[in-house]
Amino acid sequence: MHNILVLGGTIEATRLVAELASAGLPCTLSYAGRVERPKPQPVPVRVGGFGGTDGLASYLREHAITHLIDATHPFAAQISRNALHAAQATGTPLLALTRPPWTASPGDNWQTVPDIPAAAAALAGPARRILLALGRMHLAAFAQAPQHHYLLRLVDPPEAPPPLPDHHIILDRGPFDAASDEALMRAHRIDLVVSKNAGGSGAQAKLIAARALGLPVLMIDRPALPARHETHEIRTTLDWLMG
Ligand code: NAP
């Protein structure tokens, strides 16, 4: 009998739990609680942190979880580390369902930086019009480059005004499409896109639009994670569960 815990907050997790529900495999989807109105799901949902590695390990034991699937965002490094350590501590089988990183294609003009502070540091220089597609928790790092106009695309309105003197907020959630992103960038006269290397299709539209418009992209690399059992495929995830 399966009792699967899926750590989510991504399109991949949403797709996976839809498959698990239609396959009749019991699972619970876990959200951190960052988004105010998450979309309804066909499986039970729990919301909020577990209380670190120990809290997650206790949850796995108390709920007799048979399989742990880490389908969190590649930049959510803390929960992925916690998942690995809690799985090891409890002997729970763990699989990470991840997206391959994006790679530059001909026509792309990417500058790669290792992390968000490095992206903010790379923005020293004359004022530009920047699409900063990062999520509200990362905006503070860019206060050190206040000369730019920032177009911010956020899922929820920020609780406090972003610490960026010249910004414009658009409330929207993916998946996005390249034609709309191109129109958005034209309308706002964007001349630089700052993006995390999230991978996947839902957020790739801005990169395709940047290529079409000949715009440079400041691409932030993923945080490093320890080696773990990993797949990019939902099919392989289902095989692993049935294996
Ligand atoms: P993080 O820095 O790796 O995690 C911080 C803490 O949030 C964790 O220690 C954990 O708290 C809690 N947490 C994170 N994901 C959780 C989940 N799925 N279920 C329950 N608790 C969770 O994570 P983050 O970067 O803030 O991301 C939070 C959520 O947003 C994740 O679900 C992620 O998939 C999603 N997301 C993140 C990004 C991004 O760029 N980081 C983008 C899109 C979606 P405890 O230690 O108390 O357990």
Short mmCIF file of N, CA and C in Angstrom, two decimals, residues 58-233:
data_model
loop_
_atom_site.label_atom_id
_atom_site.label_comp_id
_atom_site.label_asym_id
_atom_site.label_seq_id
_atom_site.Cartn_x
_atom_site.Cartn_y
_atom_site.Cartn_z
N SER A 58 10.06 13.42 11.40
CA SER A 58 8.94 13.06 12.28
C SER A 58 7.67 12.88 11.46
N TYR A 59 7.46 13.81 10.51
CA TYR A 59 6.25 13.71 9.67
C TYR A 59 6.26 12.39 8.90
N LEU A 60 7.42 12.03 8.34
CA LEU A 60 7.50 10.79 7.54
C LEU A 60 7.15 9.58 8.41
N ARG A 61 7.65 9.59 9.65
CA ARG A 61 7.38 8.47 10.57
C ARG A 61 5.91 8.47 10.98
N GLU A 62 5.43 9.63 11.44
CA GLU A 62 4.07 9.69 12.02
C GLU A 62 3.00 9.35 10.98
N HIS A 63 3.27 9.74 9.72
CA HIS A 63 2.26 9.49 8.68
C HIS A 63 2.57 8.22 7.89
N ALA A 64 3.58 7.47 8.34
CA ALA A 64 3.95 6.20 7.68
C ALA A 64 4.07 6.39 6.16
N ILE A 65 4.87 7.41 5.80
CA ILE A 65 5.08 7.69 4.37
C ILE A 65 5.95 6.58 3.77
N THR A 66 5.49 6.02 2.66
CA THR A 66 6.23 4.92 2.01
C THR A 66 7.22 5.44 0.96
N HIS A 67 6.91 6.58 0.33
CA HIS A 67 7.77 7.13 -0.72
C HIS A 67 7.75 8.66 -0.61
N LEU A 68 8.93 9.26 -0.69
CA LEU A 68 9.04 10.72 -0.67
C LEU A 68 9.51 11.19 -2.05
N ILE A 69 8.74 12.10 -2.64
CA ILE A 69 9.13 12.65 -3.95
C ILE A 69 9.38 14.14 -3.78
N ASP A 70 10.59 14.54 -4.08
CA ASP A 70 10.96 15.96 -4.00
C ASP A 70 10.77 16.56 -5.38
N ALA A 71 9.63 17.23 -5.56
CA ALA A 71 9.34 17.88 -6.85
C ALA A 71 9.36 19.39 -6.67
N THR A 72 10.21 19.87 -5.77
CA THR A 72 10.28 21.32 -5.52
C THR A 72 11.12 22.01 -6.60
N HIS A 73 11.08 23.32 -6.54
CA HIS A 73 11.78 24.16 -7.53
C HIS A 73 13.29 23.99 -7.35
N PRO A 74 14.06 24.02 -8.45
CA PRO A 74 15.52 23.84 -8.31
C PRO A 74 16.20 24.89 -7.44
N PHE A 75 15.55 26.04 -7.21
CA PHE A 75 16.15 27.04 -6.32
C PHE A 75 15.70 26.87 -4.87
N ALA A 76 14.82 25.92 -4.60
CA ALA A 76 14.38 25.65 -3.23
C ALA A 76 15.35 24.63 -2.62
N ALA A 77 16.57 25.07 -2.36
CA ALA A 77 17.65 24.14 -1.99
C ALA A 77 17.52 23.63 -0.56
N GLN A 78 16.96 24.46 0.32
CA GLN A 78 16.89 24.04 1.72
C GLN A 78 15.97 22.84 1.90
N ILE A 79 14.78 22.91 1.33
CA ILE A 79 13.83 21.80 1.50
C ILE A 79 14.38 20.54 0.82
N SER A 80 15.11 20.71 -0.28
CA SER A 80 15.67 19.53 -0.96
C SER A 80 16.75 18.87 -0.10
N ARG A 81 17.57 19.69 0.57
CA ARG A 81 18.57 19.12 1.49
C ARG A 81 17.88 18.43 2.65
N ASN A 82 16.85 19.09 3.20
CA ASN A 82 16.11 18.50 4.31
C ASN A 82 15.49 17.16 3.90
N ALA A 83 14.94 17.12 2.68
CA ALA A 83 14.29 15.90 2.21
C ALA A 83 15.30 14.76 2.13
N LEU A 84 16.48 15.07 1.61
CA LEU A 84 17.52 14.04 1.48
C LEU A 84 17.91 13.50 2.86
N HIS A 85 18.14 14.41 3.80
CA HIS A 85 18.60 13.97 5.12
C HIS A 85 17.49 13.27 5.90
N ALA A 86 16.26 13.76 5.78
CA ALA A 86 15.14 13.12 6.50
C ALA A 86 14.87 11.73 5.90
N ALA A 87 15.01 11.60 4.59
CA ALA A 87 14.81 10.29 3.96
C ALA A 87 15.88 9.31 4.44
N GLN A 88 17.12 9.79 4.52
CA GLN A 88 18.21 8.93 5.00
C GLN A 88 17.95 8.52 6.46
N ALA A 89 17.54 9.49 7.29
CA ALA A 89 17.35 9.23 8.72
C ALA A 89 16.23 8.22 8.97
N THR A 90 15.22 8.22 8.10
CA THR A 90 14.06 7.35 8.34
C THR A 90 14.03 6.13 7.43
N GLY A 91 14.99 6.05 6.50
CA GLY A 91 14.99 4.94 5.55
C GLY A 91 13.83 5.01 4.55
N THR A 92 13.36 6.23 4.28
CA THR A 92 12.26 6.40 3.32
C THR A 92 12.84 6.54 1.91
N PRO A 93 12.37 5.74 0.94
CA PRO A 93 12.87 5.91 -0.42
C PRO A 93 12.55 7.31 -0.94
N LEU A 94 13.56 7.95 -1.56
CA LEU A 94 13.41 9.33 -2.05
C LEU A 94 13.75 9.39 -3.53
N LEU A 95 12.91 10.08 -4.28
CA LEU A 95 13.21 10.39 -5.68
C LEU A 95 13.01 11.89 -5.88
N ALA A 96 13.95 12.53 -6.57
CA ALA A 96 13.79 13.94 -6.92
C ALA A 96 13.29 14.01 -8.36
N LEU A 97 12.16 14.68 -8.56
CA LEU A 97 11.62 14.92 -9.90
C LEU A 97 12.00 16.34 -10.27
N THR A 98 12.95 16.49 -11.17
CA THR A 98 13.53 17.81 -11.44
C THR A 98 13.42 18.16 -12.93
N ARG A 99 13.75 19.40 -13.23
CA ARG A 99 13.76 19.84 -14.63
C ARG A 99 15.21 20.03 -15.05
N PRO A 100 15.56 19.63 -16.27
CA PRO A 100 16.91 19.95 -16.73
C PRO A 100 17.09 21.47 -16.81
N PRO A 101 18.29 21.97 -16.54
CA PRO A 101 18.48 23.42 -16.68
C PRO A 101 18.37 23.85 -18.14
N TRP A 102 18.05 25.11 -18.36
CA TRP A 102 18.06 25.66 -19.71
C TRP A 102 19.50 25.83 -20.18
N THR A 103 19.70 25.68 -21.47
CA THR A 103 21.01 25.96 -22.05
C THR A 103 20.82 26.97 -23.18
N ALA A 104 21.84 27.80 -23.41
CA ALA A 104 21.72 28.84 -24.43
C ALA A 104 21.69 28.22 -25.82
N SER A 105 20.86 28.76 -26.69
CA SER A 105 20.78 28.33 -28.10
C SER A 105 21.39 29.43 -28.97
N PRO A 106 21.66 29.11 -30.26
CA PRO A 106 22.14 30.17 -31.14
C PRO A 106 21.17 31.35 -31.12
N GLY A 107 21.72 32.55 -31.05
CA GLY A 107 20.87 33.75 -30.98
C GLY A 107 20.67 34.25 -29.56
N ASP A 108 20.97 33.39 -28.57
CA ASP A 108 20.87 33.83 -27.18
C ASP A 108 22.11 34.62 -26.79
N ASN A 109 21.90 35.62 -25.93
CA ASN A 109 23.00 36.44 -25.43
C ASN A 109 22.91 36.42 -23.91
N TRP A 110 23.50 35.36 -23.31
CA TRP A 110 23.39 35.17 -21.87
C TRP A 110 24.72 35.50 -21.19
N GLN A 111 24.59 36.17 -20.05
CA GLN A 111 25.71 36.27 -19.12
C GLN A 111 25.30 35.45 -17.90
N THR A 112 26.15 34.51 -17.48
CA THR A 112 25.78 33.63 -16.38
C THR A 112 26.47 34.07 -15.10
N VAL A 113 25.71 34.08 -14.01
CA VAL A 113 26.26 34.42 -12.69
C VAL A 113 25.90 33.29 -11.72
N PRO A 114 26.71 33.12 -10.64
CA PRO A 114 26.50 31.94 -9.80
C PRO A 114 25.30 32.02 -8.87
N ASP A 115 24.89 33.22 -8.48
CA ASP A 115 23.79 33.29 -7.52
C ASP A 115 23.15 34.69 -7.57
N ILE A 116 22.14 34.89 -6.73
CA ILE A 116 21.38 36.15 -6.78
C ILE A 116 22.24 37.35 -6.36
N PRO A 117 23.04 37.28 -5.29
CA PRO A 117 23.90 38.43 -4.99
C PRO A 117 24.82 38.80 -6.17
N ALA A 118 25.32 37.80 -6.89
CA ALA A 118 26.19 38.08 -8.04
C ALA A 118 25.39 38.75 -9.16
N ALA A 119 24.13 38.38 -9.29
CA ALA A 119 23.29 39.03 -10.32
C ALA A 119 23.11 40.51 -9.97
N ALA A 120 22.84 40.78 -8.70
CA ALA A 120 22.65 42.18 -8.28
C ALA A 120 23.96 42.96 -8.50
N ALA A 121 25.10 42.33 -8.17
CA ALA A 121 26.39 43.01 -8.35
C ALA A 121 26.67 43.28 -9.83
N ALA A 122 26.21 42.38 -10.70
CA ALA A 122 26.44 42.55 -12.15
C ALA A 122 25.63 43.71 -12.74
N LEU A 123 24.71 44.26 -11.96
CA LEU A 123 23.86 45.34 -12.46
C LEU A 123 24.40 46.72 -12.14
N ALA A 124 25.65 46.79 -11.63
CA ALA A 124 26.27 48.11 -11.49
C ALA A 124 26.39 48.70 -12.89
N GLY A 125 26.21 50.02 -13.01
CA GLY A 125 26.33 50.63 -14.34
C GLY A 125 25.10 51.45 -14.65
N PRO A 126 25.02 51.94 -15.90
CA PRO A 126 23.95 52.86 -16.25
C PRO A 126 22.56 52.26 -16.10
N ALA A 127 21.57 53.15 -15.94
CA ALA A 127 20.19 52.71 -15.75
C ALA A 127 19.69 51.95 -16.97
N ARG A 128 18.99 50.85 -16.69
CA ARG A 128 18.38 50.05 -17.76
C ARG A 128 16.94 49.77 -17.40
N ARG A 129 16.23 49.15 -18.35
CA ARG A 129 14.84 48.74 -18.09
C ARG A 129 14.84 47.21 -18.05
N ILE A 130 14.64 46.68 -16.84
CA ILE A 130 14.94 45.27 -16.57
C ILE A 130 13.66 44.50 -16.23
N LEU A 131 13.47 43.36 -16.89
CA LEU A 131 12.46 42.40 -16.44
C LEU A 131 13.13 41.53 -15.39
N LEU A 132 12.68 41.69 -14.14
CA LEU A 132 13.29 40.95 -13.03
C LEU A 132 12.30 39.87 -12.64
N ALA A 133 12.51 38.67 -13.20
CA ALA A 133 11.52 37.59 -13.07
C ALA A 133 11.98 36.61 -12.00
N LEU A 134 11.93 37.04 -10.74
CA LEU A 134 12.58 36.25 -9.69
C LEU A 134 11.68 35.82 -8.54
N GLY A 135 10.56 36.43 -8.33
CA GLY A 135 9.78 36.12 -7.13
C GLY A 135 10.10 37.11 -6.02
N ARG A 136 9.08 37.38 -5.21
CA ARG A 136 9.19 38.52 -4.28
C ARG A 136 10.26 38.34 -3.22
N MET A 137 10.59 37.07 -2.85
CA MET A 137 11.55 36.90 -1.75
C MET A 137 12.97 37.28 -2.14
N HIS A 138 13.22 37.48 -3.44
CA HIS A 138 14.59 37.78 -3.86
C HIS A 138 14.80 39.25 -4.24
N LEU A 139 13.76 40.07 -4.11
CA LEU A 139 13.85 41.44 -4.62
C LEU A 139 14.82 42.31 -3.82
N ALA A 140 14.91 42.05 -2.51
CA ALA A 140 15.72 42.92 -1.64
C ALA A 140 17.17 42.99 -2.11
N ALA A 141 17.68 41.90 -2.69
CA ALA A 141 19.08 41.87 -3.13
C ALA A 141 19.36 42.96 -4.17
N PHE A 142 18.31 43.40 -4.89
CA PHE A 142 18.53 44.34 -5.98
C PHE A 142 18.45 45.81 -5.53
N ALA A 143 18.22 46.01 -4.22
CA ALA A 143 18.21 47.37 -3.69
C ALA A 143 19.56 48.04 -3.91
N GLN A 144 20.62 47.25 -4.07
CA GLN A 144 21.95 47.82 -4.31
C GLN A 144 22.13 48.34 -5.74
N ALA A 145 21.15 48.12 -6.58
CA ALA A 145 21.20 48.66 -7.95
C ALA A 145 19.89 49.44 -8.19
N PRO A 146 19.72 50.57 -7.48
CA PRO A 146 18.44 51.29 -7.50
C PRO A 146 18.24 52.16 -8.73
N GLN A 147 19.27 52.24 -9.59
CA GLN A 147 19.20 53.17 -10.73
C GLN A 147 18.30 52.65 -11.85
N HIS A 148 17.97 51.36 -11.81
CA HIS A 148 17.24 50.75 -12.93
C HIS A 148 15.73 50.85 -12.75
N HIS A 149 15.03 50.77 -13.89
CA HIS A 149 13.59 50.54 -13.84
C HIS A 149 13.38 49.03 -13.84
N TYR A 150 12.62 48.54 -12.87
CA TYR A 150 12.40 47.09 -12.77
C TYR A 150 10.94 46.77 -13.06
N LEU A 151 10.73 45.87 -14.02
CA LEU A 151 9.41 45.30 -14.24
C LEU A 151 9.36 43.99 -13.46
N LEU A 152 8.44 43.91 -12.49
CA LEU A 152 8.37 42.74 -11.60
C LEU A 152 7.11 41.96 -11.92
N ARG A 153 7.28 40.67 -12.16
CA ARG A 153 6.09 39.82 -12.37
C ARG A 153 5.98 38.89 -11.18
N LEU A 154 4.89 39.05 -10.41
CA LEU A 154 4.75 38.34 -9.14
C LEU A 154 3.42 37.59 -9.12
N VAL A 155 3.38 36.52 -8.33
CA VAL A 155 2.13 35.75 -8.20
C VAL A 155 1.15 36.48 -7.28
N ASP A 156 1.66 36.99 -6.16
CA ASP A 156 0.83 37.71 -5.20
C ASP A 156 1.37 39.13 -5.03
N PRO A 157 0.51 40.08 -4.63
CA PRO A 157 1.04 41.42 -4.35
C PRO A 157 2.02 41.36 -3.18
N PRO A 158 3.13 42.10 -3.22
CA PRO A 158 4.08 42.04 -2.10
C PRO A 158 3.45 42.64 -0.84
N GLU A 159 3.83 42.07 0.33
CA GLU A 159 3.27 42.57 1.59
C GLU A 159 3.77 43.99 1.87
N ALA A 160 5.04 44.25 1.57
CA ALA A 160 5.61 45.59 1.73
C ALA A 160 6.09 46.03 0.34
N PRO A 161 6.12 47.36 0.08
CA PRO A 161 6.61 47.79 -1.24
C PRO A 161 8.04 47.29 -1.47
N PRO A 162 8.35 46.78 -2.66
CA PRO A 162 9.72 46.33 -2.93
C PRO A 162 10.70 47.49 -2.74
N PRO A 163 11.93 47.21 -2.25
CA PRO A 163 12.88 48.28 -1.95
C PRO A 163 13.58 48.79 -3.21
N LEU A 164 12.82 48.95 -4.29
CA LEU A 164 13.37 49.37 -5.58
C LEU A 164 12.63 50.64 -5.97
N PRO A 165 13.32 51.78 -6.01
CA PRO A 165 12.61 53.06 -6.17
C PRO A 165 11.80 53.17 -7.45
N ASP A 166 12.26 52.53 -8.52
CA ASP A 166 11.59 52.67 -9.81
C ASP A 166 11.16 51.28 -10.28
N HIS A 167 9.91 50.91 -9.96
CA HIS A 167 9.47 49.58 -10.37
C HIS A 167 8.01 49.60 -10.79
N HIS A 168 7.63 48.56 -11.52
CA HIS A 168 6.23 48.38 -11.92
C HIS A 168 5.91 46.91 -11.71
N ILE A 169 4.76 46.65 -11.05
CA ILE A 169 4.42 45.26 -10.72
C ILE A 169 3.30 44.76 -11.63
N ILE A 170 3.49 43.56 -12.14
CA ILE A 170 2.42 42.86 -12.86
C ILE A 170 2.11 41.60 -12.06
N LEU A 171 0.84 41.38 -11.76
CA LEU A 171 0.46 40.17 -11.03
C LEU A 171 0.00 39.13 -12.05
N ASP A 172 0.71 38.02 -12.08
CA ASP A 172 0.38 36.96 -13.04
C ASP A 172 1.10 35.71 -12.58
N ARG A 173 0.56 34.56 -12.94
CA ARG A 173 1.29 33.32 -12.66
C ARG A 173 1.37 32.48 -13.92
N GLY A 174 2.47 31.74 -14.06
CA GLY A 174 2.68 30.96 -15.26
C GLY A 174 1.66 29.84 -15.38
N PRO A 175 1.75 29.01 -16.42
CA PRO A 175 2.75 29.14 -17.48
C PRO A 175 2.48 30.34 -18.40
N PHE A 176 3.58 30.88 -18.95
CA PHE A 176 3.52 32.04 -19.83
C PHE A 176 3.79 31.58 -21.27
N ASP A 177 3.43 32.42 -22.25
CA ASP A 177 3.77 32.07 -23.63
C ASP A 177 4.64 33.16 -24.26
N ALA A 178 5.44 32.73 -25.22
CA ALA A 178 6.50 33.59 -25.75
C ALA A 178 5.92 34.83 -26.44
N ALA A 179 4.81 34.68 -27.16
CA ALA A 179 4.25 35.85 -27.87
C ALA A 179 3.80 36.91 -26.87
N SER A 180 3.15 36.48 -25.79
CA SER A 180 2.70 37.46 -24.78
C SER A 180 3.89 38.09 -24.08
N ASP A 181 4.92 37.28 -23.79
CA ASP A 181 6.08 37.84 -23.11
C ASP A 181 6.81 38.83 -24.02
N GLU A 182 6.85 38.54 -25.32
CA GLU A 182 7.49 39.47 -26.26
C GLU A 182 6.71 40.79 -26.28
N ALA A 183 5.38 40.69 -26.32
CA ALA A 183 4.54 41.91 -26.33
C ALA A 183 4.75 42.69 -25.03
N LEU A 184 4.83 41.97 -23.91
CA LEU A 184 5.04 42.62 -22.62
C LEU A 184 6.37 43.37 -22.59
N MET A 185 7.41 42.72 -23.10
CA MET A 185 8.75 43.34 -23.08
C MET A 185 8.80 44.55 -24.01
N ARG A 186 8.13 44.45 -25.14
CA ARG A 186 8.07 45.61 -26.05
C ARG A 186 7.33 46.76 -25.39
N ALA A 187 6.16 46.44 -24.79
CA ALA A 187 5.32 47.49 -24.20
C ALA A 187 6.07 48.23 -23.09
N HIS A 188 6.92 47.49 -22.37
CA HIS A 188 7.64 48.12 -21.25
C HIS A 188 9.06 48.52 -21.64
N ARG A 189 9.39 48.41 -22.92
CA ARG A 189 10.71 48.80 -23.46
C ARG A 189 11.84 48.18 -22.63
N ILE A 190 11.70 46.88 -22.37
CA ILE A 190 12.71 46.14 -21.59
C ILE A 190 13.99 46.02 -22.40
N ASP A 191 15.15 46.22 -21.75
CA ASP A 191 16.41 46.00 -22.48
C ASP A 191 17.31 44.96 -21.81
N LEU A 192 16.84 44.34 -20.71
CA LEU A 192 17.61 43.26 -20.08
C LEU A 192 16.64 42.38 -19.29
N VAL A 193 16.86 41.06 -19.37
CA VAL A 193 16.03 40.12 -18.61
C VAL A 193 16.94 39.46 -17.56
N VAL A 194 16.48 39.45 -16.30
CA VAL A 194 17.21 38.73 -15.26
C VAL A 194 16.37 37.51 -14.90
N SER A 195 16.98 36.32 -14.98
CA SER A 195 16.23 35.08 -14.81
C SER A 195 17.03 34.08 -14.00
N LYS A 196 16.36 33.32 -13.16
CA LYS A 196 16.98 32.14 -12.55
C LYS A 196 16.97 31.02 -13.58
N ASN A 197 17.94 30.14 -13.54
CA ASN A 197 17.92 29.00 -14.47
C ASN A 197 17.01 27.92 -13.90
N ALA A 198 15.71 28.21 -13.97
CA ALA A 198 14.72 27.30 -13.39
C ALA A 198 14.56 26.04 -14.23
N GLY A 199 14.71 26.16 -15.55
CA GLY A 199 14.40 25.03 -16.43
C GLY A 199 12.88 24.86 -16.56
N GLY A 200 12.49 23.90 -17.40
CA GLY A 200 11.06 23.66 -17.61
C GLY A 200 10.48 24.60 -18.65
N SER A 201 9.23 24.32 -19.00
CA SER A 201 8.62 25.07 -20.10
C SER A 201 7.84 26.29 -19.63
N GLY A 202 7.30 26.25 -18.41
CA GLY A 202 6.37 27.29 -17.97
C GLY A 202 6.97 28.68 -17.92
N ALA A 203 8.26 28.77 -17.60
CA ALA A 203 8.88 30.08 -17.44
C ALA A 203 9.88 30.39 -18.56
N GLN A 204 9.92 29.50 -19.57
CA GLN A 204 10.92 29.66 -20.63
C GLN A 204 10.52 30.75 -21.63
N ALA A 205 9.23 31.12 -21.59
CA ALA A 205 8.72 32.07 -22.59
C ALA A 205 9.54 33.35 -22.63
N LYS A 206 9.94 33.84 -21.47
CA LYS A 206 10.68 35.12 -21.44
C LYS A 206 12.03 34.99 -22.14
N LEU A 207 12.61 33.79 -22.12
CA LEU A 207 13.91 33.58 -22.78
C LEU A 207 13.73 33.53 -24.30
N ILE A 208 12.65 32.88 -24.72
CA ILE A 208 12.36 32.82 -26.17
C ILE A 208 12.05 34.24 -26.66
N ALA A 209 11.31 34.99 -25.86
CA ALA A 209 10.98 36.38 -26.22
C ALA A 209 12.25 37.23 -26.26
N ALA A 210 13.15 37.04 -25.29
CA ALA A 210 14.40 37.81 -25.27
C ALA A 210 15.22 37.52 -26.52
N ARG A 211 15.26 36.24 -26.92
CA ARG A 211 16.01 35.87 -28.13
C ARG A 211 15.39 36.56 -29.35
N ALA A 212 14.08 36.53 -29.45
CA ALA A 212 13.40 37.14 -30.61
C ALA A 212 13.66 38.64 -30.67
N LEU A 213 13.76 39.27 -29.50
CA LEU A 213 13.96 40.73 -29.46
C LEU A 213 15.45 41.10 -29.43
N GLY A 214 16.33 40.10 -29.41
CA GLY A 214 17.77 40.37 -29.37
C GLY A 214 18.22 40.96 -28.04
N LEU A 215 17.52 40.62 -26.96
CA LEU A 215 17.86 41.20 -25.65
C LEU A 215 18.81 40.30 -24.88
N PRO A 216 19.73 40.91 -24.11
CA PRO A 216 20.60 40.10 -23.26
C PRO A 216 19.84 39.55 -22.05
N VAL A 217 20.34 38.43 -21.54
CA VAL A 217 19.75 37.78 -20.35
C VAL A 217 20.86 37.60 -19.32
N LEU A 218 20.59 38.01 -18.10
CA LEU A 218 21.48 37.71 -16.98
C LEU A 218 20.92 36.46 -16.32
N MET A 219 21.64 35.33 -16.49
CA MET A 219 21.11 34.03 -16.07
C MET A 219 21.79 33.57 -14.77
N ILE A 220 20.96 33.29 -13.78
CA ILE A 220 21.47 32.92 -12.46
C ILE A 220 21.50 31.39 -12.36
N ASP A 221 22.68 30.84 -12.10
CA ASP A 221 22.84 29.39 -11.98
C ASP A 221 22.08 28.86 -10.77
N ARG A 222 21.81 27.55 -10.80
CA ARG A 222 21.13 26.89 -9.69
C ARG A 222 22.06 26.68 -8.50
N PRO A 223 21.51 26.66 -7.29
CA PRO A 223 22.33 26.28 -6.15
C PRO A 223 22.73 24.80 -6.29
N ALA A 224 23.93 24.47 -5.81
CA ALA A 224 24.40 23.09 -5.89
C ALA A 224 23.68 22.24 -4.83
N LEU A 225 23.38 21.00 -5.18
CA LEU A 225 22.74 20.08 -4.23
C LEU A 225 23.53 18.79 -4.21
N PRO A 226 23.50 18.06 -3.08
CA PRO A 226 24.19 16.76 -3.05
C PRO A 226 23.57 15.80 -4.07
N ALA A 227 24.36 14.81 -4.49
CA ALA A 227 23.85 13.81 -5.43
C ALA A 227 22.68 13.06 -4.80
N ARG A 228 21.67 12.79 -5.58
CA ARG A 228 20.51 12.03 -5.10
C ARG A 228 19.88 11.32 -6.28
N HIS A 229 18.99 10.37 -5.98
CA HIS A 229 18.28 9.64 -7.03
C HIS A 229 17.32 10.63 -7.69
N GLU A 230 17.47 10.83 -9.00
CA GLU A 230 16.81 11.95 -9.66
C GLU A 230 16.29 11.53 -11.03
N THR A 231 15.14 12.07 -11.41
CA THR A 231 14.65 11.89 -12.78
C THR A 231 14.01 13.19 -13.25
N HIS A 232 13.92 13.33 -14.58
CA HIS A 232 13.19 14.48 -15.15
C HIS A 232 11.81 14.05 -15.64
N GLU A 233 11.50 12.73 -15.53
CA GLU A 233 10.32 12.19 -16.20
C GLU A 233 9.26 11.70 -15.21
#
